Short mmCIF file of C-alpha atoms and ligand atoms in Angstrom, two decimals:
data_model
loop_
_atom_site.label_atom_id
_atom_site.label_comp_id
_atom_site.label_asym_id
_atom_site.label_seq_id
_atom_site.Cartn_x
_atom_site.Cartn_y
_atom_site.Cartn_z
CA MET A 1 0.00 0.00 0.00
CA ALA A 2 1.36 3.45 -0.99
CA LYS A 3 0.44 7.05 -0.22
CA VAL A 4 -1.20 8.27 -3.43
CA ALA A 5 -2.58 11.65 -4.52
CA PHE A 6 -4.86 12.27 -7.50
CA ILE A 7 -5.33 15.69 -9.10
CA GLY A 8 -8.27 16.22 -11.51
CA LEU A 9 -11.45 14.23 -10.91
CA GLY A 10 -13.10 14.66 -14.31
CA VAL A 11 -14.79 12.04 -16.48
CA MET A 12 -11.53 10.06 -16.51
CA GLY A 13 -9.84 10.99 -13.23
CA TYR A 14 -12.81 10.30 -10.93
CA PRO A 15 -13.08 6.57 -11.71
CA MET A 16 -9.29 6.16 -12.10
CA ALA A 17 -8.75 7.50 -8.58
CA GLY A 18 -11.52 5.15 -7.43
CA HIS A 19 -9.63 2.12 -8.80
CA LEU A 20 -6.41 3.25 -7.09
CA LYS A 21 -8.31 3.24 -3.78
CA VAL A 22 -10.51 0.15 -4.21
CA LYS A 23 -8.46 -2.18 -6.43
CA GLY A 24 -5.01 -0.84 -5.53
CA GLY A 25 -5.81 -0.56 -1.82
CA HIS A 26 -3.79 2.66 -1.52
CA GLU A 27 -4.25 5.58 0.86
CA LEU A 28 -5.73 8.35 -1.32
CA THR A 29 -5.79 12.14 -1.13
CA VAL A 30 -7.63 13.87 -3.97
CA TYR A 31 -7.75 17.41 -5.34
CA ASN A 32 -10.24 18.90 -7.78
CA ARG A 33 -10.56 22.57 -8.82
CA THR A 34 -14.30 22.39 -8.22
CA ILE A 35 -14.04 21.24 -4.61
CA ALA A 36 -17.56 19.71 -4.51
CA LYS A 37 -16.37 16.90 -6.83
CA ALA A 38 -13.44 16.10 -4.52
CA GLU A 39 -15.75 16.02 -1.50
CA LYS A 40 -18.19 13.75 -3.35
CA TRP A 41 -15.30 11.43 -4.28
CA ALA A 42 -13.99 11.34 -0.70
CA ALA A 43 -17.48 10.55 0.63
CA GLU A 44 -17.93 7.77 -1.94
CA PHE A 45 -14.49 6.12 -1.64
CA GLY A 46 -13.33 7.10 1.83
CA GLY A 47 -10.25 9.16 0.99
CA ARG A 48 -9.23 12.70 1.94
CA ALA A 49 -10.00 15.85 -0.12
CA ALA A 50 -7.24 18.50 -0.17
CA PRO A 51 -7.85 22.20 -0.98
CA THR A 52 -4.80 22.64 -3.30
CA PRO A 53 -2.60 20.40 -5.49
CA ALA A 54 0.34 21.27 -3.18
CA GLU A 55 -1.52 19.98 -0.13
CA ALA A 56 -2.66 16.85 -1.96
CA ALA A 57 0.90 16.02 -3.10
CA ALA A 58 2.60 16.62 0.28
CA GLY A 59 3.96 13.35 1.64
CA ALA A 60 2.69 11.21 -1.27
CA ASP A 61 4.80 8.46 -2.87
CA PHE A 62 2.89 8.73 -6.16
CA VAL A 63 0.96 11.75 -7.45
CA PHE A 64 -1.40 11.16 -10.38
CA CYS A 65 -2.91 13.89 -12.52
CA CYS A 66 -5.59 14.00 -15.24
CA VAL A 67 -6.54 17.55 -16.25
CA GLY A 68 -7.42 19.12 -19.63
CA ASN A 69 -4.44 20.50 -21.55
CA ASP A 70 -0.87 21.88 -21.28
CA ASP A 71 -1.92 25.08 -19.50
CA ASP A 72 -4.06 23.21 -16.96
CA LEU A 73 -1.17 20.83 -16.34
CA ARG A 74 1.26 23.70 -15.72
CA ALA A 75 -1.29 25.31 -13.37
CA VAL A 76 -1.52 22.23 -11.11
CA THR A 77 2.22 21.43 -11.15
CA THR A 78 4.51 24.47 -11.40
CA GLY A 79 1.76 27.09 -10.82
CA LYS A 80 0.92 28.73 -7.48
CA ASP A 81 0.04 26.07 -4.87
CA GLY A 82 1.00 23.48 -7.50
CA ALA A 83 2.03 19.92 -6.67
CA PHE A 84 5.70 20.52 -7.51
CA GLU A 85 5.97 22.85 -4.46
CA THR A 86 5.60 19.92 -2.08
CA MET A 87 6.62 16.74 -3.94
CA ALA A 88 8.75 14.55 -1.66
CA LYS A 89 12.30 13.57 -2.69
CA GLY A 90 12.16 10.37 -4.75
CA ALA A 91 8.36 10.56 -5.25
CA VAL A 92 6.85 10.01 -8.72
CA PHE A 93 4.46 12.35 -10.56
CA ILE A 94 2.41 10.42 -13.15
CA ASP A 95 0.55 12.57 -15.65
CA ASN A 96 -2.44 10.97 -17.39
CA THR A 97 -3.46 14.16 -19.23
CA THR A 98 -3.25 14.12 -23.05
CA ALA A 99 -0.75 16.96 -23.49
CA SER A 100 2.26 17.88 -25.64
CA ALA A 101 5.60 16.06 -25.57
CA GLU A 102 7.14 19.48 -24.98
CA VAL A 103 5.35 20.05 -21.64
CA ALA A 104 6.26 16.50 -20.59
CA ARG A 105 9.98 17.21 -21.16
CA GLU A 106 9.66 20.57 -19.39
CA LEU A 107 8.03 19.00 -16.31
CA ASP A 108 10.49 16.09 -16.36
CA ALA A 109 13.36 18.63 -16.14
CA ALA A 110 11.59 20.52 -13.32
CA ALA A 111 11.01 17.25 -11.42
CA THR A 112 14.66 16.20 -11.80
CA ALA A 113 15.78 19.60 -10.52
CA GLY A 114 13.48 19.13 -7.49
CA GLY A 115 14.79 15.62 -6.67
CA PHE A 116 11.65 13.70 -7.73
CA HIS A 117 10.47 11.93 -10.92
CA PHE A 118 8.04 12.51 -13.77
CA ILE A 119 6.27 10.04 -16.07
CA ASP A 120 4.00 11.16 -18.91
CA ALA A 121 1.26 8.53 -19.08
CA PRO A 122 -1.64 9.49 -21.37
CA VAL A 123 -4.41 6.93 -21.67
CA SER A 124 -6.67 5.40 -24.30
CA GLY A 125 -9.94 3.56 -23.77
CA GLY A 126 -12.36 6.39 -23.03
CA GLN A 127 -14.84 6.86 -20.20
CA ALA A 128 -15.84 3.19 -20.26
CA GLY A 129 -12.19 2.12 -20.07
CA ALA A 130 -11.67 4.39 -17.06
CA GLU A 131 -14.83 3.19 -15.31
CA ASN A 132 -13.96 -0.47 -15.89
CA GLY A 133 -10.26 0.00 -15.03
CA VAL A 134 -9.08 -1.34 -18.40
CA LEU A 135 -7.24 1.63 -19.91
CA THR A 136 -4.20 1.44 -22.17
CA VAL A 137 -1.41 3.59 -20.65
CA MET A 138 1.48 4.90 -22.79
CA CYS A 139 4.42 5.97 -20.63
CA GLY A 140 7.52 8.08 -21.09
CA GLY A 141 10.29 8.24 -18.47
CA ASP A 142 13.18 6.35 -16.85
CA ALA A 143 12.94 2.56 -16.82
CA ASP A 144 13.61 2.11 -13.08
CA VAL A 145 11.04 4.77 -12.13
CA PHE A 146 8.54 3.17 -14.52
CA GLU A 147 9.06 -0.25 -12.88
CA ARG A 148 8.23 1.31 -9.48
CA ALA A 149 5.11 3.04 -10.80
CA ARG A 150 3.79 0.22 -12.97
CA PRO A 151 2.17 -1.92 -10.23
CA VAL A 152 0.33 1.19 -8.98
CA ILE A 153 -0.83 2.20 -12.49
CA ASP A 154 -2.07 -1.39 -12.99
CA ALA A 155 -5.08 -0.59 -10.75
CA TYR A 156 -6.83 1.20 -13.66
CA ALA A 157 -5.11 -0.40 -16.67
CA ARG A 158 -5.21 -3.44 -18.91
CA MET A 159 -2.07 -2.51 -20.83
CA VAL A 160 0.84 -0.37 -19.57
CA GLY A 161 3.89 0.23 -21.77
CA LEU A 162 7.12 2.22 -21.43
CA MET A 163 7.68 3.81 -24.84
CA GLY A 164 10.98 5.66 -24.19
CA PRO A 165 12.24 8.76 -22.36
CA ALA A 166 10.03 11.66 -21.16
CA GLY A 167 7.58 12.75 -23.86
CA SER A 168 7.45 9.30 -25.53
CA GLY A 169 4.10 8.48 -23.91
CA GLN A 170 2.59 11.65 -25.39
CA LEU A 171 4.16 10.91 -28.81
CA THR A 172 2.62 7.42 -28.72
CA LYS A 173 -0.80 8.88 -27.85
CA MET A 174 -0.39 11.13 -30.92
CA VAL A 175 0.10 8.03 -33.10
CA ASN A 176 -3.05 6.60 -31.48
CA GLN A 177 -5.09 9.70 -32.38
CA ILE A 178 -3.69 9.85 -35.96
CA CYS A 179 -4.78 6.22 -36.47
CA ILE A 180 -8.27 6.98 -35.12
CA ALA A 181 -8.94 10.23 -37.04
CA GLY A 182 -8.84 8.83 -40.58
CA LEU A 183 -10.49 5.59 -39.52
CA VAL A 184 -13.56 7.31 -38.05
CA GLN A 185 -13.98 9.39 -41.21
CA GLY A 186 -13.79 6.15 -43.27
CA LEU A 187 -16.41 4.52 -41.04
CA ALA A 188 -18.68 7.58 -41.34
CA GLU A 189 -18.37 7.52 -45.14
CA GLY A 190 -19.07 3.76 -45.23
CA ILE A 191 -22.26 4.10 -43.17
CA HIS A 192 -23.31 7.18 -45.17
CA PHE A 193 -22.81 5.30 -48.46
CA GLY A 194 -24.61 2.19 -47.20
CA LYS A 195 -27.66 4.24 -46.19
CA LYS A 196 -27.78 5.99 -49.57
CA ALA A 197 -27.52 2.57 -51.24
CA GLY A 198 -30.58 1.40 -49.28
CA LEU A 199 -28.71 -1.32 -47.38
CA ASP A 200 -29.56 -2.58 -43.88
CA ILE A 201 -26.52 -1.09 -42.12
CA GLU A 202 -26.85 -3.32 -39.04
CA LYS A 203 -26.64 -6.35 -41.33
CA VAL A 204 -23.74 -4.82 -43.27
CA VAL A 205 -21.74 -4.16 -40.09
CA ASP A 206 -22.59 -7.59 -38.71
CA VAL A 207 -20.91 -9.15 -41.75
CA ILE A 208 -18.02 -6.78 -42.55
CA SER A 209 -16.94 -6.27 -38.93
CA LYS A 210 -15.71 -9.90 -38.97
CA GLY A 211 -13.47 -9.14 -41.96
CA ALA A 212 -10.63 -6.73 -42.76
CA ALA A 213 -12.79 -3.61 -42.22
CA GLY A 214 -13.50 -4.42 -38.57
CA SER A 215 -12.35 -1.96 -35.90
CA TRP A 216 -12.99 -0.86 -32.29
CA GLN A 217 -14.85 2.15 -33.69
CA MET A 218 -17.03 -0.04 -35.91
CA GLU A 219 -17.85 -2.46 -33.07
CA ASN A 220 -18.51 0.23 -30.45
CA ARG A 221 -19.93 3.14 -32.42
CA HIS A 222 -21.96 1.85 -35.40
CA LYS A 223 -25.24 1.51 -33.47
CA THR A 224 -25.15 5.06 -32.11
CA MET A 225 -24.02 6.42 -35.50
CA ILE A 226 -26.96 4.75 -37.24
CA SER A 227 -29.37 6.29 -34.71
CA GLY A 228 -27.63 9.71 -34.78
CA LYS A 229 -26.82 9.63 -31.05
CA TYR A 230 -23.71 11.63 -30.18
CA ASP A 231 -24.30 13.06 -26.69
CA PHE A 232 -21.73 10.80 -24.98
CA GLY A 233 -18.15 9.55 -25.38
CA PHE A 234 -14.97 11.38 -26.40
CA ALA A 235 -15.80 15.02 -27.13
CA VAL A 236 -14.95 16.69 -30.46
CA ASP A 237 -13.43 19.60 -28.50
CA TRP A 238 -10.97 17.17 -26.85
CA MET A 239 -10.16 15.56 -30.21
CA ARG A 240 -9.40 18.94 -31.77
CA LYS A 241 -7.12 19.71 -28.81
CA ASP A 242 -5.28 16.43 -29.47
CA LEU A 243 -5.11 17.08 -33.23
CA ASP A 244 -3.74 20.57 -32.61
CA ILE A 245 -0.96 19.11 -30.42
CA LEU A 246 0.00 16.42 -32.92
CA LEU A 247 -0.17 18.68 -36.01
CA SER A 248 2.25 21.07 -34.22
CA GLU A 249 4.54 18.12 -33.46
CA ALA A 250 4.33 17.05 -37.15
CA ARG A 251 5.37 20.54 -38.25
CA ARG A 252 8.44 20.09 -36.03
CA ASN A 253 9.39 16.54 -37.03
CA GLY A 254 8.41 16.83 -40.71
CA ALA A 255 5.78 14.04 -40.73
CA LYS A 256 3.15 14.36 -43.47
CA LEU A 257 -0.41 14.04 -42.14
CA PRO A 258 -2.69 15.08 -45.01
CA VAL A 259 -5.74 13.02 -44.01
CA THR A 260 -5.44 13.89 -40.30
CA ALA A 261 -5.23 17.62 -41.13
CA LEU A 262 -8.34 17.30 -43.32
CA VAL A 263 -10.29 15.44 -40.64
CA ASP A 264 -9.33 18.21 -38.20
CA GLN A 265 -11.15 20.65 -40.50
CA PHE A 266 -14.17 18.30 -40.65
CA TYR A 267 -14.26 18.38 -36.83
CA ALA A 268 -14.24 22.21 -37.00
CA GLU A 269 -17.41 21.90 -39.11
CA VAL A 270 -18.95 19.53 -36.52
CA GLN A 271 -18.20 22.14 -33.83
CA ALA A 272 -19.97 24.75 -35.98
CA LEU A 273 -22.99 22.42 -36.17
CA GLY A 274 -23.17 22.58 -32.34
CA GLY A 275 -21.20 19.38 -31.76
CA LYS A 276 -18.42 20.58 -29.45
CA ARG A 277 -19.30 17.99 -26.82
CA TRP A 278 -20.48 15.30 -29.26
CA ASP A 279 -18.60 12.01 -29.52
CA THR A 280 -15.95 11.90 -32.29
CA SER A 281 -18.14 9.51 -34.32
CA SER A 282 -20.29 12.59 -35.14
CA LEU A 283 -18.29 13.00 -38.37
CA LEU A 284 -21.32 11.22 -39.87
CA ALA A 285 -23.60 14.11 -38.79
CA ARG A 286 -21.52 16.42 -41.02
CA LEU A 287 -22.12 14.16 -44.05
CA GLU A 288 -25.85 13.95 -43.33
CA LYS A 289 -26.54 17.64 -42.75
N1 LIG B 1 -12.91 11.59 -21.84
C1 LIG B 1 -12.27 10.68 -22.57
O1 LIG B 1 -12.86 9.80 -23.20
C2 LIG B 1 -10.75 10.71 -22.64
C3 LIG B 1 -10.07 9.62 -23.18
C4 LIG B 1 -8.69 9.63 -23.23
C5 LIG B 1 -8.00 10.73 -22.79
N2 LIG B 1 -8.66 11.82 -22.28
C6 LIG B 1 -7.88 12.97 -21.81
O2 LIG B 1 -7.90 12.98 -20.40
C7 LIG B 1 -7.87 14.34 -19.93
C8 LIG B 1 -9.09 14.60 -19.03
O3 LIG B 1 -10.26 14.32 -19.77
P1 LIG B 1 -11.70 14.25 -19.06
O4 LIG B 1 -12.63 13.72 -20.07
O5 LIG B 1 -11.59 13.61 -17.72
O6 LIG B 1 -11.97 15.83 -18.87
P2 LIG B 1 -12.98 16.57 -17.89
O7 LIG B 1 -14.11 15.68 -17.50
O8 LIG B 1 -13.29 17.89 -18.53
O9 LIG B 1 -12.09 16.81 -16.58
C9 LIG B 1 -11.02 17.72 -16.58
C10 LIG B 1 -10.50 17.81 -15.16
O10 LIG B 1 -9.41 18.74 -15.12
C11 LIG B 1 -9.68 19.75 -14.15
N3 LIG B 1 -9.05 21.00 -14.61
C12 LIG B 1 -9.12 21.55 -15.85
N4 LIG B 1 -8.42 22.67 -15.90
C13 LIG B 1 -7.87 22.86 -14.68
C14 LIG B 1 -7.04 23.86 -14.10
N5 LIG B 1 -6.59 24.89 -14.81
N6 LIG B 1 -6.70 23.71 -12.80
C15 LIG B 1 -7.14 22.68 -12.07
N7 LIG B 1 -7.93 21.69 -12.55
C16 LIG B 1 -8.29 21.79 -13.84
C17 LIG B 1 -11.19 19.83 -14.08
O11 LIG B 1 -11.59 20.45 -12.87
P3 LIG B 1 -13.12 20.98 -12.71
O12 LIG B 1 -13.91 19.81 -12.23
O13 LIG B 1 -13.02 22.07 -11.70
O14 LIG B 1 -13.56 21.48 -14.06
C18 LIG B 1 -11.53 18.35 -14.16
O15 LIG B 1 -11.29 17.71 -12.93
C19 LIG B 1 -7.82 15.23 -21.18
O16 LIG B 1 -6.48 15.56 -21.46
C20 LIG B 1 -8.41 14.32 -22.26
O17 LIG B 1 -7.94 14.67 -23.56
C21 LIG B 1 -10.02 11.83 -22.19
#
């Protein structure tokens, strides 16, 4: 059992912190900007709610974090009353936010200077993956620190991998999002075409999902796409944040991402349709408007 802190109890962080307490059996202190959520969590799981990230992190062996973007991450780490003010020597800060590789390297350097450790550890698997404790976790950091953190991370994960030095977890998450962007557009076009052709899409998916066209998105999203239900899942706003991060990285490393850049523009159109919080499968709504 370790002393663990968790900063950011959103859609993802709330259940992840719950698994660290219940499945991991650790002693938990949580922080959330909107304090009511932290108090609700503490009442539900029996941990302690702290008023600032600094107070949550004080004395912890492992400090987890899952906030929105680079700026939010800086605010709760190196900002005023941030966790880095009180991190213990030798402790490990594990960041589950989807952020840039740049901020990961910056915080890794700040952690090293302060005598503690940093691991970037973005996740894949969505709200359901977080609630069921079966996320995929892509880590960047030192191998010996990773080996210490891994058994703790296991509480909310099905797959945990060390991808390389600091920033490598975020770079791997970028690959993940690049692979998803074009695929979802392809799925949307397939369903759109099938409807126009007068086919029974349920029947079509039932057959082709067993062949080479099958995918997680097809399995898990076709039903809601057919019925035009998008008020759940991974928000378009979040996807555009991720695409912005990875397109900037591609400008730096010279990678060519023509389809991903195009799909980013399609998502801008979905936002204009009112779909900022819609699931990313709402690319179909744009074709059907
Ligand atoms: N949702 C998904 O399916 C999914 C899947 C994979 C990865 N992710 C990534 O995981 C991260 C969190 O996503 P989420 O869906 O859990 O988001 P969310 O529900 O919007 O939660 C965001 C959390 O960050 C906190 N926060 C934001 N800005 C802050 C700031 N400046 N200072 C302090 N706290 C701040 C929020 O506090 P308040 O409660 O006060 O707003 C909230 O606890 C994002 O990077 C996202 O891209 C999400």
